[in-house]
PDB file of C-alpha atoms and ligand atoms in Angstrom:
ATOM      1  CA  MET A  19       0.000   0.000   0.000  1.00 47.00           C
ATOM      2  CA  HIS A  20       2.819   2.381   0.916  1.00 54.00           C
ATOM      3  CA  THR A  21       4.945   1.738  -2.180  1.00 55.00           C
ATOM      4  CA  LYS A  22       3.014   4.319  -4.267  1.00 68.00           C
ATOM      5  CA  ILE A  23       3.666   7.185  -1.846  1.00 72.00           C
ATOM      6  CA  LYS A  24       6.187   9.726  -3.108  1.00 79.00           C
ATOM      7  CA  PRO A  25       7.152  12.025  -0.220  1.00 85.00           C
ATOM      8  CA  ILE A  26       7.777  15.658  -1.190  1.00 92.00           C
ATOM      9  CA  TYR A  27      10.283  16.188   1.631  1.00 96.00           C
ATOM     10  CA  LYS A  28      13.459  14.206   2.019  1.00 96.00           C
ATOM     11  CA  ARG A  29      14.334  15.672   5.436  1.00 98.00           C
ATOM     12  CA  VAL A  30      12.023  17.226   8.021  1.00 98.00           C
ATOM     13  CA  LEU A  31      12.405  18.585  11.508  1.00 98.00           C
ATOM     14  CA  LEU A  32       9.538  17.717  13.816  1.00 98.00           C
ATOM     15  CA  LYS A  33       9.033  20.061  16.764  1.00 98.00           C
ATOM     16  CA  ILE A  34       7.032  18.392  19.542  1.00 97.00           C
ATOM     17  CA  SER A  35       5.873  20.718  22.294  1.00 96.00           C
ATOM     18  CA  GLY A  36       5.972  19.565  25.885  1.00 96.00           C
ATOM     19  CA  GLU A  37       2.256  20.292  26.142  1.00 93.00           C
ATOM     20  CA  SER A  38       1.568  17.772  23.364  1.00 94.00           C
ATOM     21  CA  LEU A  39       3.603  15.111  25.156  1.00 95.00           C
ATOM     22  CA  GLN A  40       1.325  15.551  28.142  1.00 94.00           C
ATOM     23  CA  GLY A  41      -1.513  14.073  26.072  1.00 90.00           C
ATOM     24  CA  LYS A  42      -4.588  13.803  28.276  1.00 88.00           C
ATOM     25  CA  LYS A  43      -2.633  14.102  31.513  1.00 91.00           C
ATOM     26  CA  ASP A  44      -2.351  17.246  33.666  1.00 89.00           C
ATOM     27  CA  PHE A  45       1.421  16.978  33.898  1.00 89.00           C
ATOM     28  CA  GLY A  46       4.243  14.817  32.593  1.00 95.00           C
ATOM     29  CA  ILE A  47       4.303  12.364  29.721  1.00 97.00           C
ATOM     30  CA  ASP A  48       1.419  10.339  28.299  1.00 96.00           C
ATOM     31  CA  SER A  49       2.629   6.945  27.082  1.00 95.00           C
ATOM     32  CA  THR A  50      -0.543   6.376  25.021  1.00 94.00           C
ATOM     33  CA  PHE A  51       0.236   9.546  23.106  1.00 94.00           C
ATOM     34  CA  LEU A  52       3.878   8.547  22.566  1.00 95.00           C
ATOM     35  CA  ASN A  53       2.911   5.059  21.394  1.00 94.00           C
ATOM     36  CA  ARG A  54       0.580   6.605  18.826  1.00 94.00           C
ATOM     37  CA  ILE A  55       2.919   9.215  17.386  1.00 95.00           C
ATOM     38  CA  ILE A  56       5.888   6.878  17.201  1.00 95.00           C
ATOM     39  CA  LYS A  57       3.863   4.478  15.064  1.00 94.00           C
ATOM     40  CA  GLU A  58       3.247   7.382  12.620  1.00 94.00           C
ATOM     41  CA  ILE A  59       6.923   8.311  12.682  1.00 96.00           C
ATOM     42  CA  LYS A  60       7.882   4.704  11.960  1.00 96.00           C
ATOM     43  CA  ILE A  61       5.753   4.693   8.804  1.00 95.00           C
ATOM     44  CA  LEU A  62       7.418   7.914   7.611  1.00 96.00           C
ATOM     45  CA  ILE A  63      10.861   6.430   8.201  1.00 96.00           C
ATOM     46  CA  SER A  64       9.820   3.413   6.130  1.00 95.00           C
ATOM     47  CA  PHE A  65       9.163   5.841   3.228  1.00 94.00           C
ATOM     48  CA  GLY A  66      12.772   7.021   3.486  1.00 95.00           C
ATOM     49  CA  ILE A  67      11.942  10.403   5.061  1.00 97.00           C
ATOM     50  CA  GLN A  68      14.800  11.581   7.257  1.00 98.00           C
ATOM     51  CA  ILE A  69      13.547  12.929  10.570  1.00 98.00           C
ATOM     52  CA  ALA A  70      15.058  14.970  13.381  1.00 98.00           C
ATOM     53  CA  ILE A  71      13.068  15.999  16.440  1.00 98.00           C
ATOM     54  CA  VAL A  72      13.289  19.041  18.698  1.00 98.00           C
ATOM     55  CA  VAL A  73      11.321  18.578  21.881  1.00 98.00           C
ATOM     56  CA  GLY A  74       9.949  21.233  24.230  1.00 97.00           C
ATOM     57  CA  GLY A  75       9.584  21.108  27.978  1.00 97.00           C
ATOM     58  CA  GLY A  76       6.377  22.978  28.786  1.00 95.00           C
ATOM     59  CA  ASN A  77       4.742  19.841  30.243  1.00 96.00           C
ATOM     60  CA  LEU A  78       7.368  19.876  32.994  1.00 96.00           C
ATOM     61  CA  PHE A  79       8.654  23.421  33.398  1.00 94.00           C
ATOM     62  CA  ARG A  80       8.627  26.742  31.558  1.00 93.00           C
ATOM     63  CA  GLY A  81      10.970  29.604  32.362  1.00 93.00           C
ATOM     64  CA  SER A  82       7.957  31.875  32.597  1.00 90.00           C
ATOM     65  CA  CYS A  83       7.039  30.046  35.846  1.00 86.00           C
ATOM     66  CA  PHE A  84      10.025  31.731  37.468  1.00 80.00           C
ATOM     67  CA  SER A  85       7.929  34.195  39.421  1.00 75.00           C
ATOM     68  CA  ASP A  86       6.217  31.260  41.168  1.00 80.00           C
ATOM     69  CA  LEU A  87       9.612  30.046  42.337  1.00 84.00           C
ATOM     70  CA  GLY A  88      10.877  33.469  43.295  1.00 87.00           C
ATOM     71  CA  ILE A  89      14.166  32.966  41.459  1.00 91.00           C
ATOM     72  CA  ASN A  90      15.928  34.792  38.654  1.00 93.00           C
ATOM     73  CA  ARG A  91      14.585  34.087  35.126  1.00 94.00           C
ATOM     74  CA  ILE A  92      17.927  32.714  33.974  1.00 95.00           C
ATOM     75  CA  PHE A  93      17.843  29.936  36.606  1.00 95.00           C
ATOM     76  CA  ALA A  94      14.269  29.191  35.613  1.00 95.00           C
ATOM     77  CA  ASP A  95      15.166  28.930  31.926  1.00 96.00           C
ATOM     78  CA  ASN A  96      17.969  26.529  32.773  1.00 96.00           C
ATOM     79  CA  ILE A  97      15.404  24.347  34.563  1.00 96.00           C
ATOM     80  CA  GLY A  98      13.188  24.646  31.480  1.00 97.00           C
ATOM     81  CA  MET A  99      15.982  23.513  29.171  1.00 98.00           C
ATOM     82  CA  LEU A 100      16.759  20.548  31.431  1.00 97.00           C
ATOM     83  CA  SER A 101      13.106  19.541  31.272  1.00 97.00           C
ATOM     84  CA  THR A 102      13.438  19.187  27.490  1.00 98.00           C
ATOM     85  CA  ILE A 103      16.201  16.619  28.082  1.00 98.00           C
ATOM     86  CA  ILE A 104      13.857  14.573  30.294  1.00 98.00           C
ATOM     87  CA  ASN A 105      11.296  14.595  27.481  1.00 98.00           C
ATOM     88  CA  GLY A 106      13.978  13.704  24.943  1.00 98.00           C
ATOM     89  CA  LEU A 107      14.991  10.720  27.048  1.00 98.00           C
ATOM     90  CA  ALA A 108      11.387   9.534  27.124  1.00 97.00           C
ATOM     91  CA  ILE A 109      11.070   9.842  23.328  1.00 98.00           C
ATOM     92  CA  HIS A 110      14.417   8.108  22.876  1.00 98.00           C
ATOM     93  CA  GLY A 111      13.206   5.258  25.125  1.00 97.00           C
ATOM     94  CA  PHE A 112      10.025   4.872  23.102  1.00 96.00           C
ATOM     95  CA  MET A 113      11.993   4.886  19.834  1.00 97.00           C
ATOM     96  CA  SER A 114      14.029   2.024  21.210  1.00 96.00           C
ATOM     97  CA  LYS A 115      10.827   0.204  22.207  1.00 95.00           C
ATOM     98  CA  PHE A 116       9.707   0.431  18.566  1.00 96.00           C
ATOM     99  CA  SER A 117      13.163  -0.598  17.253  1.00 96.00           C
ATOM    100  CA  ILE A 118      13.775   2.817  15.690  1.00 97.00           C
ATOM    101  CA  ASN A 119      17.422   3.735  15.509  1.00 97.00           C
ATOM    102  CA  SER A 120      17.593   7.023  17.414  1.00 98.00           C
ATOM    103  CA  TYR A 121      20.235   9.263  18.957  1.00 98.00           C
ATOM    104  CA  LEU A 122      19.781  11.743  21.743  1.00 98.00           C
ATOM    105  CA  MET A 123      21.748  14.978  21.539  1.00 98.00           C
ATOM    106  CA  SER A 124      21.703  17.899  23.903  1.00 98.00           C
ATOM    107  CA  SER A 125      23.029  21.437  23.884  1.00 98.00           C
ATOM    108  CA  PHE A 126      24.432  20.558  27.318  1.00 97.00           C
ATOM    109  CA  CYS A 127      27.211  18.178  28.172  1.00 95.00           C
ATOM    110  CA  ILE A 128      25.686  15.266  30.129  1.00 95.00           C
ATOM    111  CA  PRO A 129      27.846  12.437  28.789  1.00 95.00           C
ATOM    112  CA  SER A 130      26.311   9.664  30.861  1.00 95.00           C
ATOM    113  CA  ILE A 131      22.881  10.092  29.263  1.00 95.00           C
ATOM    114  CA  CYS A 132      23.249  11.815  25.886  1.00 96.00           C
ATOM    115  CA  GLU A 133      25.680  13.195  23.358  1.00 96.00           C
ATOM    116  CA  VAL A 134      26.490  16.848  23.215  1.00 98.00           C
ATOM    117  CA  TYR A 135      25.151  18.514  20.053  1.00 98.00           C
ATOM    118  CA  ASN A 136      27.494  18.222  17.121  1.00 98.00           C
ATOM    119  CA  ARG A 137      26.224  19.451  13.768  1.00 98.00           C
ATOM    120  CA  GLU A 138      28.406  17.299  11.564  1.00 98.00           C
ATOM    121  CA  LYS A 139      27.654  14.144  13.512  1.00 98.00           C
ATOM    122  CA  ALA A 140      23.936  14.967  13.498  1.00 98.00           C
ATOM    123  CA  ILE A 141      23.935  15.414   9.721  1.00 98.00           C
ATOM    124  CA  LYS A 142      25.784  12.120   9.242  1.00 98.00           C
ATOM    125  CA  LEU A 143      23.321  10.278  11.452  1.00 98.00           C
ATOM    126  CA  ILE A 144      20.272  11.838   9.809  1.00 98.00           C
ATOM    127  CA  SER A 145      21.697  11.133   6.335  1.00 98.00           C
ATOM    128  CA  ASN A 146      22.006   7.480   7.382  1.00 97.00           C
ATOM    129  CA  ASN A 147      18.306   7.479   8.292  1.00 96.00           C
ATOM    130  CA  SER A 148      18.849   7.518  12.053  1.00 97.00           C
ATOM    131  CA  LEU A 149      16.432   9.686  13.940  1.00 98.00           C
ATOM    132  CA  VAL A 150      18.171  12.399  15.964  1.00 98.00           C
ATOM    133  CA  ILE A 151      16.455  14.001  18.955  1.00 98.00           C
ATOM    134  CA  PHE A 152      17.760  17.472  19.806  1.00 98.00           C
ATOM    135  CA  THR A 153      17.234  18.575  23.387  1.00 98.00           C
ATOM    136  CA  GLY A 154      18.310  21.414  25.648  1.00 98.00           C
ATOM    137  CA  GLY A 155      16.899  24.085  23.332  1.00 98.00           C
ATOM    138  CA  ILE A 156      19.627  26.257  21.867  1.00 98.00           C
ATOM    139  CA  GLY A 157      21.477  25.976  25.188  1.00 98.00           C
ATOM    140  CA  ASN A 158      20.852  29.578  26.202  1.00 98.00           C
ATOM    141  CA  PRO A 159      18.225  31.108  28.448  1.00 97.00           C
ATOM    142  CA  LEU A 160      15.604  33.574  27.179  1.00 96.00           C
ATOM    143  CA  PHE A 161      14.956  31.504  24.057  1.00 97.00           C
ATOM    144  CA  THR A 162      12.375  28.848  23.258  1.00 97.00           C
ATOM    145  CA  THR A 163      12.453  25.409  21.727  1.00 98.00           C
ATOM    146  CA  ASP A 164      10.705  26.901  18.655  1.00 98.00           C
ATOM    147  CA  SER A 165      13.897  28.905  18.091  1.00 98.00           C
ATOM    148  CA  ALA A 166      15.862  25.691  18.640  1.00 98.00           C
ATOM    149  CA  ALA A 167      13.667  23.925  16.060  1.00 98.00           C
ATOM    150  CA  CYS A 168      14.305  26.596  13.413  1.00 98.00           C
ATOM    151  CA  LEU A 169      18.002  26.793  14.256  1.00 98.00           C
ATOM    152  CA  ARG A 170      18.613  23.030  14.146  1.00 98.00           C
ATOM    153  CA  ALA A 171      16.508  22.715  10.972  1.00 98.00           C
ATOM    154  CA  ILE A 172      18.657  25.311   9.223  1.00 98.00           C
ATOM    155  CA  GLU A 173      21.881  23.800  10.562  1.00 98.00           C
ATOM    156  CA  THR A 174      20.976  20.280   9.448  1.00 98.00           C
ATOM    157  CA  ASP A 175      19.421  21.250   6.078  1.00 98.00           C
ATOM    158  CA  SER A 176      15.863  20.230   6.879  1.00 98.00           C
ATOM    159  CA  GLU A 177      13.391  21.367   4.264  1.00 97.00           C
ATOM    160  CA  ILE A 178      10.621  22.240   6.707  1.00 97.00           C
ATOM    161  CA  VAL A 179       9.795  22.548  10.401  1.00 98.00           C
ATOM    162  CA  LEU A 180       6.694  20.557  11.317  1.00 98.00           C
ATOM    163  CA  LYS A 181       5.452  22.279  14.428  1.00 97.00           C
ATOM    164  CA  ALA A 182       3.219  19.845  16.278  1.00 96.00           C
ATOM    165  CA  THR A 183       0.939  21.601  18.755  1.00 93.00           C
ATOM    166  CA  ASN A 184      -2.460  21.328  20.407  1.00 91.00           C
ATOM    167  CA  VAL A 185      -4.069  23.843  18.036  1.00 92.00           C
ATOM    168  CA  ASN A 186      -5.219  23.266  14.459  1.00 95.00           C
ATOM    169  CA  GLY A 187      -2.935  25.900  12.966  1.00 96.00           C
ATOM    170  CA  VAL A 188      -2.724  29.679  12.701  1.00 97.00           C
ATOM    171  CA  TYR A 189      -5.824  31.798  13.342  1.00 97.00           C
ATOM    172  CA  SER A 190      -6.378  35.566  13.157  1.00 95.00           C
ATOM    173  CA  ASP A 191      -7.252  35.480  16.865  1.00 93.00           C
ATOM    174  CA  ASP A 192      -7.561  32.966  19.694  1.00 90.00           C
ATOM    175  CA  PRO A 193     -10.361  30.633  18.482  1.00 89.00           C
ATOM    176  CA  LYS A 194     -11.168  29.678  22.088  1.00 87.00           C
ATOM    177  CA  LYS A 195     -11.977  33.330  22.882  1.00 92.00           C
ATOM    178  CA  ASN A 196     -13.198  34.585  19.516  1.00 93.00           C
ATOM    179  CA  SER A 197     -15.590  32.380  17.533  1.00 91.00           C
ATOM    180  CA  ASN A 198     -15.057  34.650  14.479  1.00 94.00           C
ATOM    181  CA  ALA A 199     -11.332  33.951  14.363  1.00 94.00           C
ATOM    182  CA  ILE A 200     -10.239  33.145  10.803  1.00 96.00           C
ATOM    183  CA  PHE A 201      -8.204  30.004  10.150  1.00 97.00           C
ATOM    184  CA  TYR A 202      -5.373  30.282   7.606  1.00 97.00           C
ATOM    185  CA  ASP A 203      -4.394  27.381   5.336  1.00 96.00           C
ATOM    186  CA  SER A 204      -1.240  29.323   4.584  1.00 96.00           C
ATOM    187  CA  ILE A 205       0.187  32.642   5.666  1.00 97.00           C
ATOM    188  CA  ARG A 206       3.414  34.577   5.110  1.00 96.00           C
ATOM    189  CA  TYR A 207       5.972  35.029   7.892  1.00 94.00           C
ATOM    190  CA  LYS A 208       5.625  38.773   7.650  1.00 93.00           C
ATOM    191  CA  ASP A 209       1.863  38.617   8.214  1.00 95.00           C
ATOM    192  CA  VAL A 210       2.302  36.413  11.274  1.00 95.00           C
ATOM    193  CA  ILE A 211       4.966  38.794  12.619  1.00 93.00           C
ATOM    194  CA  ASN A 212       3.238  42.094  11.712  1.00 93.00           C
ATOM    195  CA  ASN A 213      -0.125  40.955  13.046  1.00 93.00           C
ATOM    196  CA  LYS A 214       1.510  39.566  16.202  1.00 92.00           C
ATOM    197  CA  LEU A 215      -0.270  36.235  15.775  1.00 94.00           C
ATOM    198  CA  LYS A 216       0.623  34.234  18.835  1.00 87.00           C
ATOM    199  CA  ILE A 217       1.742  30.938  17.344  1.00 92.00           C
ATOM    200  CA  MET A 218       5.500  31.117  17.891  1.00 93.00           C
ATOM    201  CA  ASP A 219       7.891  33.660  19.318  1.00 91.00           C
ATOM    202  CA  SER A 220       9.123  36.308  16.900  1.00 91.00           C
ATOM    203  CA  CYS A 221      12.782  35.210  17.196  1.00 94.00           C
ATOM    204  CA  SER A 222      12.026  31.819  15.685  1.00 96.00           C
ATOM    205  CA  LEU A 223       9.814  33.318  12.969  1.00 95.00           C
ATOM    206  CA  ILE A 224      12.443  35.860  11.972  1.00 94.00           C
ATOM    207  CA  LEU A 225      15.098  33.145  11.797  1.00 96.00           C
ATOM    208  CA  ALA A 226      12.841  30.991   9.616  1.00 96.00           C
ATOM    209  CA  ARG A 227      11.972  33.962   7.402  1.00 95.00           C
ATOM    210  CA  ASP A 228      15.596  35.027   6.938  1.00 95.00           C
ATOM    211  CA  TYR A 229      16.628  31.514   5.904  1.00 96.00           C
ATOM    212  CA  ASN A 230      13.471  30.810   3.927  1.00 96.00           C
ATOM    213  CA  LEU A 231      12.526  27.824   6.070  1.00 97.00           C
ATOM    214  CA  PRO A 232       8.835  26.936   5.789  1.00 97.00           C
ATOM    215  CA  ILE A 233       6.956  25.938   8.937  1.00 97.00           C
ATOM    216  CA  ARG A 234       3.817  23.829   9.059  1.00 97.00           C
ATOM    217  CA  VAL A 235       1.792  24.260  12.240  1.00 97.00           C
ATOM    218  CA  PHE A 236      -0.648  21.451  12.922  1.00 97.00           C
ATOM    219  CA  ASN A 237      -2.608  19.691  15.623  1.00 96.00           C
ATOM    220  CA  ILE A 238      -0.734  16.594  16.742  1.00 95.00           C
ATOM    221  CA  ASN A 239      -3.883  15.238  18.431  1.00 93.00           C
ATOM    222  CA  LYS A 240      -5.524  14.651  15.052  1.00 94.00           C
ATOM    223  CA  HIS A 241      -5.202  11.119  13.744  1.00 92.00           C
ATOM    224  CA  MET A 242      -2.263  10.748  11.301  1.00 93.00           C
ATOM    225  CA  SER A 243      -1.487  14.485  11.348  1.00 95.00           C
ATOM    226  CA  ILE A 244       2.299  14.012  11.579  1.00 96.00           C
ATOM    227  CA  TYR A 245       2.055  11.577   8.697  1.00 94.00           C
ATOM    228  CA  LYS A 246       0.078  14.041   6.556  1.00 94.00           C
ATOM    229  CA  ALA A 247       2.224  17.054   7.459  1.00 95.00           C
ATOM    230  CA  ALA A 248       5.431  15.186   6.631  1.00 95.00           C
ATOM    231  CA  LEU A 249       4.054  14.009   3.309  1.00 93.00           C
ATOM    232  CA  GLY A 250       2.959  17.526   2.352  1.00 89.00           C
ATOM    233  CA  ILE A 251      -0.720  16.554   2.486  1.00 89.00           C
ATOM    234  CA  LYS A 252      -2.869  19.540   3.502  1.00 87.00           C
ATOM    235  CA  GLU A 253      -2.805  19.697   7.300  1.00 94.00           C
ATOM    236  CA  GLY A 254      -2.807  22.777   9.531  1.00 97.00           C
ATOM    237  CA  THR A 255      -1.213  26.026   8.354  1.00 97.00           C
ATOM    238  CA  LEU A 256       1.846  26.532   6.179  1.00 96.00           C
ATOM    239  CA  ILE A 257       3.934  29.594   7.094  1.00 97.00           C
ATOM    240  CA  TYR A 258       6.037  30.572   4.105  1.00 94.00           C
ATOM    241  CA  HIS A 259       8.000  33.396   2.529  1.00 86.00           C
ATOM    242  CA  ARG A 260       6.126  35.097  -0.312  1.00 68.00           C
TER     243      ARG A 260
HETATM  244  N1  LIG B 318      14.315  27.324  27.125  1.00 78.69           N
HETATM  245  C1  LIG B 318      15.374  28.218  27.100  1.00 78.69           C
HETATM  246  N2  LIG B 318      16.159  28.280  25.979  1.00 78.69           N
HETATM  247  C2  LIG B 318      15.929  27.507  24.881  1.00 78.69           C
HETATM  248  C3  LIG B 318      14.821  26.635  24.913  1.00 78.69           C
HETATM  249  C4  LIG B 318      14.026  26.559  26.036  1.00 78.69           C
HETATM  250  O1  LIG B 318      15.618  28.924  28.058  1.00 78.69           O
HETATM  251  O2  LIG B 318      16.683  27.593  23.901  1.00 78.69           O
HETATM  252  C5  LIG B 318      13.550  27.148  28.382  1.00 78.69           C
HETATM  253  C6  LIG B 318      12.462  28.187  28.586  1.00 78.69           C
HETATM  254  O3  LIG B 318      12.385  28.454  29.963  1.00 78.69           O
HETATM  255  C7  LIG B 318      11.222  27.450  28.129  1.00 78.69           C
HETATM  256  C8  LIG B 318      11.496  26.027  28.583  1.00 78.69           C
HETATM  257  O4  LIG B 318      12.897  25.879  28.370  1.00 78.69           O
HETATM  258  O5  LIG B 318      10.057  27.950  28.759  1.00 78.69           O
HETATM  259  C9  LIG B 318      10.744  24.953  27.840  1.00 78.69           C
HETATM  260  O6  LIG B 318      10.795  25.182  26.450  1.00 78.69           O
HETATM  261  P1  LIG B 318       9.497  25.649  25.617  1.00 78.69           P
HETATM  262  O7  LIG B 318       8.676  26.585  26.445  1.00 78.69           O
HETATM  263  O8  LIG B 318       9.965  26.136  24.290  1.00 78.69           O
HETATM  264  O9  LIG B 318       8.763  24.259  25.469  1.00 78.69           O
HETATM  265  P2  LIG B 318       7.374  23.932  24.729  1.00 78.69           P
HETATM  266  O10 LIG B 318       6.473  25.139  24.833  1.00 78.69           O
HETATM  267  O11 LIG B 318       7.701  23.634  23.315  1.00 78.69           O
HETATM  268  O12 LIG B 318       6.867  22.730  25.454  1.00 78.69           O
END
């Protein structure tokens, strides 16, 4: 059945938010969710699509929670970045469960559990159809894992960032608060930035725009949405240049 499928992308970077990993739980990692998405990823790998993953940490800790802790934002962001490594370890473990050859890299040096990020090694691994999981964000506070996704995608020559979230795509306004919010099938970077549409932080959008990296935002909770997004089948919103 799969032999007729001709993928339009050879290499994609999948950004999985921490919130998505939470699945139906209030906190942490939902194994039912991971089992489901890894099955989709396995099909894509069988088509020869090369996949790297950047994972967020919002299910465990966000730097913006710093005021709750009463500590400096920089400490809080470091906690946030470490939480992405915990998520990466969980994804890596599930990949192993499904016999997918995966490597865990981090912007931080924690040699007993993962490799430190190395662009050349990552490209070699991805080119050999191993799945590489990038964790630790960009390794600096005051950024987000969306910036890390765009950065690592550009560094490793991915053709697109597939931003998996809990929303269907980009809207003119928050659809939960405004029932007249317009959904966009596609939208230019500059319109997202100029209209301050809250889908990603402006740093990551500007990086993607400057390096002409398209981003597809889609709802990971929809059945086979990663599969469709990676195959270029209409799913969510495409953010593009012109
Ligand atoms: N973070 C950071 N620098 C980075 C990436 C992440 O400081 O390059 C911190 C930041 O505190 C952020 C947290 O890690 O709130 C978790 O990442 P993010 O919020 O992007 O995760 P997601 O929303 O994708 O789950």
